[in-house]
mmCIF file of C-alpha atoms in Angstrom:
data_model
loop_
_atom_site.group_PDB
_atom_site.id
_atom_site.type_symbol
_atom_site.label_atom_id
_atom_site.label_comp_id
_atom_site.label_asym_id
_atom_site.label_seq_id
_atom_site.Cartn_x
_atom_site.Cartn_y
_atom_site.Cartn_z
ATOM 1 C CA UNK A 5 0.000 0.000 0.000
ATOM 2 C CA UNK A 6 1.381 3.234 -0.785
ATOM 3 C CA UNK A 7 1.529 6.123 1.620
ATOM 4 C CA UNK A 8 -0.204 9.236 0.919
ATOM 5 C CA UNK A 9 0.049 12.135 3.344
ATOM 6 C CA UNK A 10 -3.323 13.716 4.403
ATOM 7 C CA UNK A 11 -3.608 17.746 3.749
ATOM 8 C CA UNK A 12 -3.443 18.167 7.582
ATOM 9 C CA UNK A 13 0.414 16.456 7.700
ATOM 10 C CA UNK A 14 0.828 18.733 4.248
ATOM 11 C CA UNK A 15 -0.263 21.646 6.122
ATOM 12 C CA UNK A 16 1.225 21.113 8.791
ATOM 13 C CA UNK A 17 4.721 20.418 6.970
ATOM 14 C CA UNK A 18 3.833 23.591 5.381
ATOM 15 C CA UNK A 19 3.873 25.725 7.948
ATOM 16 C CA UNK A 20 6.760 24.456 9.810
ATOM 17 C CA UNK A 21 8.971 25.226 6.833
ATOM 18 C CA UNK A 22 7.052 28.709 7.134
ATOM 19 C CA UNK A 23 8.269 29.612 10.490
ATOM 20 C CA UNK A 24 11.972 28.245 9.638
ATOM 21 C CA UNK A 25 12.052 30.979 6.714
ATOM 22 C CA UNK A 26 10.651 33.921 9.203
ATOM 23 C CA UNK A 27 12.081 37.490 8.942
ATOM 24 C CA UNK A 28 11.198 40.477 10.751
ATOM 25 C CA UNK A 29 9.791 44.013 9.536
ATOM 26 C CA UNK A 30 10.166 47.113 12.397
ATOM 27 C CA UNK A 31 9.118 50.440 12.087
ATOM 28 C CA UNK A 32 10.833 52.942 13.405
ATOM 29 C CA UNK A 33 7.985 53.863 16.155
ATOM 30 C CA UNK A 34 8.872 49.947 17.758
ATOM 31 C CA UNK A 35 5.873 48.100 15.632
ATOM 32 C CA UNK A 36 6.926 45.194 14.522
ATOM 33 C CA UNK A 37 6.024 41.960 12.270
ATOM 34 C CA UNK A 38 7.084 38.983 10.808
ATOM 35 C CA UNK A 39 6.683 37.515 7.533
ATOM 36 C CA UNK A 40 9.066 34.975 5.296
ATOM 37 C CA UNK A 41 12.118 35.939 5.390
ATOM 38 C CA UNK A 42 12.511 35.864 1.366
ATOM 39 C CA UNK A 43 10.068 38.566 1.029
ATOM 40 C CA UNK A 44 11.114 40.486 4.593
ATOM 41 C CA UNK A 45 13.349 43.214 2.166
ATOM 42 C CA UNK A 46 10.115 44.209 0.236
ATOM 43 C CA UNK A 47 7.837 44.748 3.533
ATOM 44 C CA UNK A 48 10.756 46.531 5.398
ATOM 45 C CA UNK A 49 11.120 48.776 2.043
ATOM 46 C CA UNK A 50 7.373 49.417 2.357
ATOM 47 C CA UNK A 51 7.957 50.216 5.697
ATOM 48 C CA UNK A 52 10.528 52.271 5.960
ATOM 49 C CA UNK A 53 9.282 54.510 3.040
ATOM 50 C CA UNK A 54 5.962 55.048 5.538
ATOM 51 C CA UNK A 55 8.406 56.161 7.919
ATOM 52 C CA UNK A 56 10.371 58.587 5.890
ATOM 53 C CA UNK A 57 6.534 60.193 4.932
ATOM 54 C CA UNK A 58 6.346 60.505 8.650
ATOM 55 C CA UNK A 59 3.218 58.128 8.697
ATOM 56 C CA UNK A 60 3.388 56.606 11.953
ATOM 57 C CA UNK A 61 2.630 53.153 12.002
ATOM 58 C CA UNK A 62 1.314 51.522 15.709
ATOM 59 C CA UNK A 63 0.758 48.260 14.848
ATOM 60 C CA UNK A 64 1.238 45.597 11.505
ATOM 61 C CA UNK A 65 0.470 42.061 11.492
ATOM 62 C CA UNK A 66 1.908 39.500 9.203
ATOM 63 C CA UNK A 67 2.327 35.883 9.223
ATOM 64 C CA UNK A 68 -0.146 34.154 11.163
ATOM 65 C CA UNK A 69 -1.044 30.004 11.067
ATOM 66 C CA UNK A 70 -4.525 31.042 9.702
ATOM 67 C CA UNK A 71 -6.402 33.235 6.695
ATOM 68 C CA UNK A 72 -9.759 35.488 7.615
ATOM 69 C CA UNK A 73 -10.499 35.087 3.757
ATOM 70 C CA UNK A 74 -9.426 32.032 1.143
ATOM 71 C CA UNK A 75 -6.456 32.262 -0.161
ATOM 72 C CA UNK A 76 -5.054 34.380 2.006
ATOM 73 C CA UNK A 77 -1.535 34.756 2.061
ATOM 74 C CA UNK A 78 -0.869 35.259 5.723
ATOM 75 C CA UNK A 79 -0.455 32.200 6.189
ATOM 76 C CA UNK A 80 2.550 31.562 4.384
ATOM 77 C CA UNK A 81 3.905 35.171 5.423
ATOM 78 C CA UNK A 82 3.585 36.489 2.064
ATOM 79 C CA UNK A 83 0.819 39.651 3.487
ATOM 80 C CA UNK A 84 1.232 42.199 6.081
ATOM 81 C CA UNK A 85 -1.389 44.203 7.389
ATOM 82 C CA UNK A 86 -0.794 48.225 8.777
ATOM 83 C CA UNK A 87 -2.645 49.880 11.417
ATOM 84 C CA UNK A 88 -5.583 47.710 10.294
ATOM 85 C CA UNK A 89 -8.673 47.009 12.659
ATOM 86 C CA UNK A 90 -10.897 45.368 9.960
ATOM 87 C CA UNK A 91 -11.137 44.994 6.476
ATOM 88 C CA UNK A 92 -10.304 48.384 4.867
ATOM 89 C CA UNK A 93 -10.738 50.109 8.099
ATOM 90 C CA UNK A 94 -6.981 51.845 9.558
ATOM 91 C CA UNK A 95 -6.768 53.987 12.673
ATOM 92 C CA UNK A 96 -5.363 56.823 10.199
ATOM 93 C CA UNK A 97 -5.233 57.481 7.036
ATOM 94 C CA UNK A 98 -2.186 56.735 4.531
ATOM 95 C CA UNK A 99 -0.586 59.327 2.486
ATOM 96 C CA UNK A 100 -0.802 60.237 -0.571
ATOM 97 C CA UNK A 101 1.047 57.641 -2.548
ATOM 98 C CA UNK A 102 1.221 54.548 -0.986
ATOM 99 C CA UNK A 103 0.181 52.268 -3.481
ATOM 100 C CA UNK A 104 3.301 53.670 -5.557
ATOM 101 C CA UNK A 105 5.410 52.670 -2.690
ATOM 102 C CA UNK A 106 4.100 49.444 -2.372
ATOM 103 C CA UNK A 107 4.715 49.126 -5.846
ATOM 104 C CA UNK A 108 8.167 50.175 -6.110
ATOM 105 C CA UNK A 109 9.142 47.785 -3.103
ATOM 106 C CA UNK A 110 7.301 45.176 -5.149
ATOM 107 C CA UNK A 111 4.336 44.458 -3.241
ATOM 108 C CA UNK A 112 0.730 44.556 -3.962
ATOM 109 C CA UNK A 113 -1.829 47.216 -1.994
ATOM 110 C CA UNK A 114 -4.933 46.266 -0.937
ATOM 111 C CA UNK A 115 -7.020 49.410 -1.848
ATOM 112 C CA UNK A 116 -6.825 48.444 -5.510
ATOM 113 C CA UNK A 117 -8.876 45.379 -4.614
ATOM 114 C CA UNK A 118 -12.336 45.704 -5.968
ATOM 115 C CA UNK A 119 -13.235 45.148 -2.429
ATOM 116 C CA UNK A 120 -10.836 47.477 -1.228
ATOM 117 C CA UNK A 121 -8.829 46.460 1.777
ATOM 118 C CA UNK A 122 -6.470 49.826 2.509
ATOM 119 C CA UNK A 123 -4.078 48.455 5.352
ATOM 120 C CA UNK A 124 -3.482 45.215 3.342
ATOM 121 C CA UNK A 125 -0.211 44.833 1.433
ATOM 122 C CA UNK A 126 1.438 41.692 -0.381
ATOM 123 C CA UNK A 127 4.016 40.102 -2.647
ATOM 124 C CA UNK A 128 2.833 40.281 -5.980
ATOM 125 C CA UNK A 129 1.743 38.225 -8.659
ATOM 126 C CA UNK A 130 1.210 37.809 -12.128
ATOM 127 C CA UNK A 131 -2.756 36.439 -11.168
ATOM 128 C CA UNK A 132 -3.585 39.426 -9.068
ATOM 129 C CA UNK A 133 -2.450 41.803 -11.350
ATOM 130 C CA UNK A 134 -4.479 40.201 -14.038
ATOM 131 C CA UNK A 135 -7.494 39.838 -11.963
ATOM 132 C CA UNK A 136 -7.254 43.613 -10.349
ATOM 133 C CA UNK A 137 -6.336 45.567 -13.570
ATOM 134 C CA UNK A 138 -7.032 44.218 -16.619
ATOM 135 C CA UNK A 139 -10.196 42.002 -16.024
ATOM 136 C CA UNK A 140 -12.619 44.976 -15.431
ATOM 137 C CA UNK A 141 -12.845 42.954 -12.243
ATOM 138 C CA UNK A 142 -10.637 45.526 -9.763
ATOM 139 C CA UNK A 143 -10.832 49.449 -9.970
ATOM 140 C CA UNK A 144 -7.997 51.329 -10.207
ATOM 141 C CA UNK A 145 -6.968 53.269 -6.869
ATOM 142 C CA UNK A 146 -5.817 56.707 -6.860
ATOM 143 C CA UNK A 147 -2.091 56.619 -6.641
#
């Protein structure tokens, strides 16, 4: 009989190997998160340009062994959420031009979502940039 591992030994495999690869993104206010450490340059780049705008960041959360929403990608530390209490609700507002940041640091922002999510960023992908911007199916954010 041949052994097949059930999706809860995958899973759990999964996240093991998710923790081994963990990095750490700080603001300079002291708020802290982690995520995989592959993708830890691209958050911290995100972060630190929020700094220099003087946006003050209290809280972020990133990798976490469970999703709110399929196919989340908190789970695998790929997502980081900023000064977010809810979906698309912050305790202040960003400034002008943080979805260009996130984009320059290679990340993905929430807001252009057609259910916008504002304090939601993530590593990018060629399937949510087709299914945000060119299937009619996202909205375009103001930049």
């Amino acid at each position: 009989m041949k052994y097949v591992p059930s999706v809860a030994a995958f899973l759990a495999a999964f996240l093991l190997s998710v923790e081994a690869d963990a990095g750490n993104v700080r603001s300079v206010s002291g708020a802290s998160a982690t995520v995989a450490g592959h993708v830890a340059g691209k958050f911290q780049c995100l972060v630190n340009k929020l700094d220099a705008a003087g946006y003050k960041i209290k809280f972020m959360g990133g990798y976490r062994k469970h999703g709110s929403v399929r196919h989340s990608k908190h789970p695998a530390g790929l997502a980081l959420d900023i000064n977010q209490t809810g979906r698309n609700r912050v305790i202040r507002p960003f400034p002008s031009g943080t979805t260009r940041m996130a984009e320059a640091c290679g990340l993905f922002h929430g807001k252009l979502w057609r259910n916008d999510d504002a304090g939601h960023f993530e590593t990018r992908s060629p399937y949510m940039d087709r299914y945000s911007r060119r299937t009619g199916h996202g909205k375009k954010a103001k930049r």
